[in-house]
């Protein structure tokens, strides 16, 4: 998750997603990344602010802290997430994958919208996944209370929600000059797979059982970040509401991700669940 500004002499904030009781530890983990940014860009106006996306209170605290420090926001990349975890609830009693991957980012974006709107040529990038193709999104049971929980279907639903969120946010923010797009970064081996047993990744063909090597389709972290960076920074990107892969506009592979009416319904439901509306 990253918030930033176009000009090198303007400050950047890198939120550190944290466990409710271990904010300082997560900030410390983010320090090496901050140091690399400063070293590679020469910009020392970079800071880390703790943020726990599974807590709506933490999101509100983060936004309050951010707005106390900064009056503009050029780029918001909603990149944090969890994948295929056992069934859990957030501190606000939402199904965790939907709560973290969608609702936390939804509230963050809605509360930061006034800054995005007041900053010329601002952009929002929402990270989805090709995994959305595994299933749709049931708005009548986003918390998996009436169906048997399936971790991959839950993840697919959350990633579908990411695409739909970008579609409706683009519609609502387009009159204010804010571009909003979603993207699939590609397969990348990071801490996102922390909940997956190695045997499961081998069974899916991600890791060779004999050699231990990753499938050739996997990208490096830099390669995986390329589409997000392209959407955030490339001046030739002047479209909004699109789903992208490999630095190109693509099409979601599940038909529900193209449903503009469903996107509106999801937006309304999300407003009700987090208790906030776009100003």
Tab-separated table of C-alpha atoms in Angstrom:
chain	number	residue	atom	x	y	z
A	1	UNK	CA	0.000	0.000	0.000
A	2	UNK	CA	1.512	3.320	-0.999
A	3	UNK	CA	0.528	6.961	-1.128
A	4	UNK	CA	2.703	9.424	-2.985
A	5	UNK	CA	3.260	12.639	-4.830
A	6	UNK	CA	4.459	13.393	-8.337
A	7	UNK	CA	7.250	15.824	-7.557
A	8	UNK	CA	10.454	14.589	-5.956
A	9	UNK	CA	10.525	17.526	-3.524
A	10	UNK	CA	7.116	16.677	-2.108
A	11	UNK	CA	6.686	14.178	0.741
A	12	UNK	CA	5.569	10.583	0.302
A	13	UNK	CA	3.885	8.330	2.823
A	14	UNK	CA	4.216	4.554	2.873
A	15	UNK	CA	1.601	2.982	5.153
A	16	UNK	CA	2.747	-0.084	7.072
A	17	UNK	CA	-0.044	-2.635	7.432
A	18	UNK	CA	0.157	-3.925	10.980
A	19	UNK	CA	-1.282	-6.302	13.517
A	20	UNK	CA	-3.473	-4.392	16.006
A	21	UNK	CA	-0.944	-4.911	18.799
A	22	UNK	CA	2.283	-4.752	16.864
A	23	UNK	CA	2.274	-1.434	15.021
A	24	UNK	CA	5.809	-0.485	15.975
A	25	UNK	CA	7.148	-3.866	14.850
A	26	UNK	CA	5.550	-3.479	11.424
A	27	UNK	CA	6.898	0.063	11.085
A	28	UNK	CA	10.353	-1.305	11.850
A	29	UNK	CA	9.891	-3.925	9.123
A	30	UNK	CA	9.086	-1.144	6.678
A	31	UNK	CA	12.190	0.852	7.498
A	32	UNK	CA	14.494	-1.019	5.049
A	33	UNK	CA	12.059	-0.265	2.215
A	34	UNK	CA	11.991	3.387	3.205
A	35	UNK	CA	15.788	3.465	3.267
A	36	UNK	CA	15.930	1.957	-0.240
A	37	UNK	CA	13.488	4.558	-1.569
A	38	UNK	CA	15.537	7.394	-0.111
A	39	UNK	CA	18.787	5.930	-1.439
A	40	UNK	CA	17.481	5.287	-4.949
A	41	UNK	CA	15.562	8.566	-5.410
A	42	UNK	CA	17.495	11.055	-3.324
A	43	UNK	CA	14.183	12.103	-1.775
A	44	UNK	CA	14.377	12.029	2.014
A	45	UNK	CA	10.797	13.244	2.467
A	46	UNK	CA	9.427	9.744	2.892
A	47	UNK	CA	7.581	8.534	5.985
A	48	UNK	CA	5.845	5.437	7.330
A	49	UNK	CA	2.455	5.615	9.028
A	50	UNK	CA	0.980	2.493	10.704
A	51	UNK	CA	-2.206	1.123	9.136
A	52	UNK	CA	-4.179	-2.022	9.871
A	53	UNK	CA	-6.674	-2.670	7.088
A	54	UNK	CA	-8.674	-5.184	9.082
A	55	UNK	CA	-9.658	-2.424	11.542
A	56	UNK	CA	-11.908	0.416	10.416
A	57	UNK	CA	-10.759	2.382	13.452
A	58	UNK	CA	-7.144	2.003	12.347
A	59	UNK	CA	-8.033	3.183	8.834
A	60	UNK	CA	-9.700	6.284	10.259
A	61	UNK	CA	-6.724	6.933	12.535
A	62	UNK	CA	-4.360	6.601	9.593
A	63	UNK	CA	-6.353	9.047	7.476
A	64	UNK	CA	-6.496	11.546	10.336
A	65	UNK	CA	-2.719	11.324	10.745
A	66	UNK	CA	-2.113	11.567	7.004
A	67	UNK	CA	-4.355	14.615	6.617
A	68	UNK	CA	-2.655	16.292	9.567
A	69	UNK	CA	0.658	16.036	7.694
A	70	UNK	CA	-0.313	16.467	4.043
A	71	UNK	CA	-2.762	18.625	2.123
A	72	UNK	CA	-2.429	16.899	-1.263
A	73	UNK	CA	-2.419	13.341	-2.575
A	74	UNK	CA	-1.323	12.531	-6.124
A	75	UNK	CA	-1.243	8.725	-6.068
A	76	UNK	CA	-2.977	6.067	-3.983
A	77	UNK	CA	-2.022	2.446	-4.687
A	78	UNK	CA	-4.273	-0.029	-2.863
A	79	UNK	CA	-1.803	-2.889	-2.884
A	80	UNK	CA	-2.036	-4.579	0.534
A	81	UNK	CA	-3.866	-7.865	0.831
A	82	UNK	CA	-4.223	-11.426	2.073
A	83	UNK	CA	-4.876	-14.590	0.063
A	84	UNK	CA	-6.628	-17.914	0.583
A	85	UNK	CA	-6.529	-17.867	4.371
A	86	UNK	CA	-8.549	-20.087	6.723
A	87	UNK	CA	-11.890	-18.600	7.709
A	88	UNK	CA	-11.398	-15.677	10.061
A	89	UNK	CA	-13.119	-12.433	11.017
A	90	UNK	CA	-11.727	-8.919	11.151
A	91	UNK	CA	-11.911	-6.936	14.375
A	92	UNK	CA	-15.123	-5.421	12.967
A	93	UNK	CA	-16.601	-8.915	12.409
A	94	UNK	CA	-16.298	-9.005	8.611
A	95	UNK	CA	-15.056	-12.058	6.722
A	96	UNK	CA	-11.361	-11.315	6.679
A	97	UNK	CA	-10.506	-11.573	2.986
A	98	UNK	CA	-13.420	-9.334	1.999
A	99	UNK	CA	-12.764	-7.052	4.956
A	100	UNK	CA	-9.050	-6.525	4.344
A	101	UNK	CA	-8.872	-6.765	0.563
A	102	UNK	CA	-11.975	-4.703	-0.165
A	103	UNK	CA	-13.591	-2.907	2.775
A	104	UNK	CA	-10.361	-1.596	4.307
A	105	UNK	CA	-9.246	-0.161	0.978
A	106	UNK	CA	-12.750	1.125	0.260
A	107	UNK	CA	-12.885	3.130	3.485
A	108	UNK	CA	-9.317	4.358	3.003
A	109	UNK	CA	-10.079	5.625	-0.500
A	110	UNK	CA	-13.402	7.230	0.462
A	111	UNK	CA	-11.831	9.096	3.385
A	112	UNK	CA	-8.873	10.240	1.277
A	113	UNK	CA	-11.096	11.240	-1.655
A	114	UNK	CA	-11.238	14.945	-0.669
A	115	UNK	CA	-7.446	15.134	-0.999
A	116	UNK	CA	-7.482	13.236	-4.291
A	117	UNK	CA	-10.204	15.512	-5.648
A	118	UNK	CA	-8.377	18.684	-4.635
A	119	UNK	CA	-5.084	17.481	-6.177
A	120	UNK	CA	-4.892	17.944	-9.966
A	121	UNK	CA	-4.326	14.800	-12.061
A	122	UNK	CA	-4.495	12.398	-9.093
A	123	UNK	CA	-4.754	8.638	-9.577
A	124	UNK	CA	-5.909	5.549	-7.709
A	125	UNK	CA	-4.649	2.051	-8.550
A	126	UNK	CA	-6.514	-0.944	-7.140
A	127	UNK	CA	-4.726	-4.301	-7.103
A	128	UNK	CA	-6.962	-7.180	-8.109
A	129	UNK	CA	-5.923	-10.620	-9.354
A	130	UNK	CA	-6.587	-12.988	-12.192
A	131	UNK	CA	-7.864	-15.239	-9.394
A	132	UNK	CA	-11.148	-13.328	-9.634
A	133	UNK	CA	-12.019	-15.760	-12.430
A	134	UNK	CA	-12.482	-18.557	-9.881
A	135	UNK	CA	-15.866	-17.205	-8.860
A	136	UNK	CA	-18.227	-14.264	-8.632
A	137	UNK	CA	-19.480	-12.104	-5.799
A	138	UNK	CA	-22.602	-12.854	-3.755
A	139	UNK	CA	-23.693	-9.548	-2.203
A	140	UNK	CA	-26.258	-11.351	-0.073
A	141	UNK	CA	-23.520	-13.216	1.791
A	142	UNK	CA	-20.208	-11.333	1.576
A	143	UNK	CA	-19.309	-12.563	5.070
A	144	UNK	CA	-19.814	-16.248	4.209
A	145	UNK	CA	-22.404	-16.788	6.926
A	146	UNK	CA	-24.919	-18.866	4.970
A	147	UNK	CA	-22.529	-20.910	2.793
A	148	UNK	CA	-19.667	-23.288	3.569
A	149	UNK	CA	-16.501	-21.218	3.511
A	150	UNK	CA	-14.113	-21.821	0.610
A	151	UNK	CA	-10.841	-19.932	0.875
A	152	UNK	CA	-10.197	-19.605	-2.845
A	153	UNK	CA	-13.770	-18.616	-3.653
A	154	UNK	CA	-13.605	-16.033	-0.875
A	155	UNK	CA	-10.393	-14.645	-2.340
A	156	UNK	CA	-11.942	-14.581	-5.819
A	157	UNK	CA	-14.945	-12.688	-4.485
A	158	UNK	CA	-12.712	-10.102	-2.834
A	159	UNK	CA	-10.679	-9.672	-6.017
A	160	UNK	CA	-13.890	-9.299	-8.039
A	161	UNK	CA	-14.933	-6.642	-5.534
A	162	UNK	CA	-11.644	-4.823	-6.196
A	163	UNK	CA	-12.420	-4.583	-9.910
A	164	UNK	CA	-16.021	-3.496	-9.314
A	165	UNK	CA	-14.853	-0.920	-6.761
A	166	UNK	CA	-12.501	0.606	-9.342
A	167	UNK	CA	-15.290	0.689	-11.938
A	168	UNK	CA	-17.689	2.611	-9.699
A	169	UNK	CA	-15.002	4.828	-8.151
A	170	UNK	CA	-13.926	5.782	-11.669
A	171	UNK	CA	-17.487	6.773	-12.530
A	172	UNK	CA	-17.927	8.844	-9.376
A	173	UNK	CA	-14.524	10.522	-9.429
A	174	UNK	CA	-14.180	11.089	-13.184
A	175	UNK	CA	-15.939	14.514	-13.007
A	176	UNK	CA	-13.254	15.585	-10.517
A	177	UNK	CA	-10.364	14.526	-12.756
A	178	UNK	CA	-9.326	11.496	-10.663
A	179	UNK	CA	-8.328	8.393	-12.636
A	180	UNK	CA	-9.110	5.005	-11.056
A	181	UNK	CA	-8.056	1.673	-12.544
A	182	UNK	CA	-7.504	-1.894	-11.345
A	183	UNK	CA	-4.876	-4.415	-12.366
A	184	UNK	CA	-3.571	-7.947	-12.017
A	185	UNK	CA	0.156	-7.780	-11.137
A	186	UNK	CA	0.896	-11.361	-12.156
A	187	UNK	CA	2.084	-14.318	-10.114
A	188	UNK	CA	4.797	-13.247	-7.666
A	189	UNK	CA	6.175	-15.248	-4.745
A	190	UNK	CA	5.925	-12.935	-1.727
A	191	UNK	CA	4.495	-13.031	1.775
A	192	UNK	CA	1.058	-13.115	0.146
A	193	UNK	CA	1.470	-16.907	0.055
A	194	UNK	CA	2.226	-17.120	3.772
A	195	UNK	CA	-0.941	-19.117	4.477
A	196	UNK	CA	-0.458	-21.667	1.710
A	197	UNK	CA	1.229	-24.995	2.506
A	198	UNK	CA	4.091	-25.857	0.179
A	199	UNK	CA	2.273	-29.067	-0.792
A	200	UNK	CA	-0.669	-27.025	-2.066
A	201	UNK	CA	1.587	-24.771	-4.141
A	202	UNK	CA	3.286	-27.842	-5.592
A	203	UNK	CA	-0.091	-29.396	-6.424
A	204	UNK	CA	-1.098	-26.217	-8.277
A	205	UNK	CA	2.156	-26.311	-10.244
A	206	UNK	CA	3.569	-23.144	-8.741
A	207	UNK	CA	6.634	-24.936	-7.360
A	208	UNK	CA	8.360	-27.923	-8.930
A	209	UNK	CA	8.182	-30.875	-6.534
A	210	UNK	CA	11.640	-32.124	-7.517
A	211	UNK	CA	13.729	-29.019	-8.120
A	212	UNK	CA	11.863	-26.583	-5.891
A	213	UNK	CA	11.975	-24.006	-8.686
A	214	UNK	CA	9.140	-21.582	-9.332
A	215	UNK	CA	7.027	-21.969	-12.450
A	216	UNK	CA	8.418	-19.850	-15.275
A	217	UNK	CA	5.234	-17.777	-15.369
A	218	UNK	CA	6.064	-16.214	-12.008
A	219	UNK	CA	7.416	-12.671	-12.078
A	220	UNK	CA	9.986	-10.860	-10.021
A	221	UNK	CA	8.693	-8.247	-7.584
A	222	UNK	CA	9.838	-5.486	-9.933
A	223	UNK	CA	8.075	-7.107	-12.891
A	224	UNK	CA	4.938	-7.560	-10.823
A	225	UNK	CA	4.958	-3.898	-9.819
A	226	UNK	CA	5.311	-2.671	-13.405
A	227	UNK	CA	1.603	-2.423	-14.238
A	228	UNK	CA	0.828	-0.615	-10.984
A	229	UNK	CA	3.645	1.863	-11.626
A	230	UNK	CA	2.502	2.312	-15.227
A	231	UNK	CA	-1.049	3.119	-14.114
A	232	UNK	CA	0.182	5.417	-11.355
A	233	UNK	CA	2.818	7.380	-13.255
A	234	UNK	CA	2.675	7.035	-17.036
A	235	UNK	CA	1.398	10.311	-18.564
A	236	UNK	CA	-0.061	8.382	-21.502
A	237	UNK	CA	-2.520	6.639	-19.172
A	238	UNK	CA	-5.582	8.860	-19.494
A	239	UNK	CA	-8.317	6.215	-19.186
A	240	UNK	CA	-10.289	5.292	-16.087
A	241	UNK	CA	-12.373	2.364	-14.886
A	242	UNK	CA	-10.295	-0.227	-16.734
A	243	UNK	CA	-8.813	-3.569	-15.692
A	244	UNK	CA	-5.200	-4.020	-16.804
A	245	UNK	CA	-2.538	-6.697	-17.097
A	246	UNK	CA	1.079	-6.474	-18.305
A	247	UNK	CA	0.888	-2.691	-18.849
A	248	UNK	CA	-2.120	-3.003	-21.142
A	249	UNK	CA	-5.874	-2.721	-20.844
A	250	UNK	CA	-7.326	-6.206	-20.501
A	251	UNK	CA	-10.717	-7.731	-19.814
A	252	UNK	CA	-11.745	-9.448	-16.575
A	253	UNK	CA	-12.326	-13.126	-17.208
A	254	UNK	CA	-15.436	-13.337	-15.020
A	255	UNK	CA	-18.531	-11.643	-16.413
A	256	UNK	CA	-19.636	-10.256	-13.027
A	257	UNK	CA	-16.535	-8.066	-12.904
A	258	UNK	CA	-17.964	-6.168	-15.900
A	259	UNK	CA	-21.375	-5.591	-14.308
A	260	UNK	CA	-21.751	-1.836	-13.745
A	261	UNK	CA	-25.020	-2.271	-11.883
A	262	UNK	CA	-23.380	-4.773	-9.530
A	263	UNK	CA	-20.569	-2.242	-9.031
A	264	UNK	CA	-23.136	0.340	-7.879
A	265	UNK	CA	-24.773	-2.174	-5.550
A	266	UNK	CA	-21.410	-3.138	-4.062
A	267	UNK	CA	-20.582	0.532	-3.492
A	268	UNK	CA	-23.856	1.110	-1.611
A	269	UNK	CA	-23.362	-2.027	0.483
A	270	UNK	CA	-19.769	-1.041	1.272
A	271	UNK	CA	-20.864	2.426	2.393
A	272	UNK	CA	-23.320	0.809	4.785
A	273	UNK	CA	-20.782	-1.684	6.128
A	274	UNK	CA	-18.041	0.883	6.845
A	275	UNK	CA	-20.291	3.769	7.777
A	276	UNK	CA	-18.820	6.310	5.351
A	277	UNK	CA	-19.789	7.946	2.084
A	278	UNK	CA	-17.888	9.757	-0.618
A	279	UNK	CA	-17.747	13.468	0.155
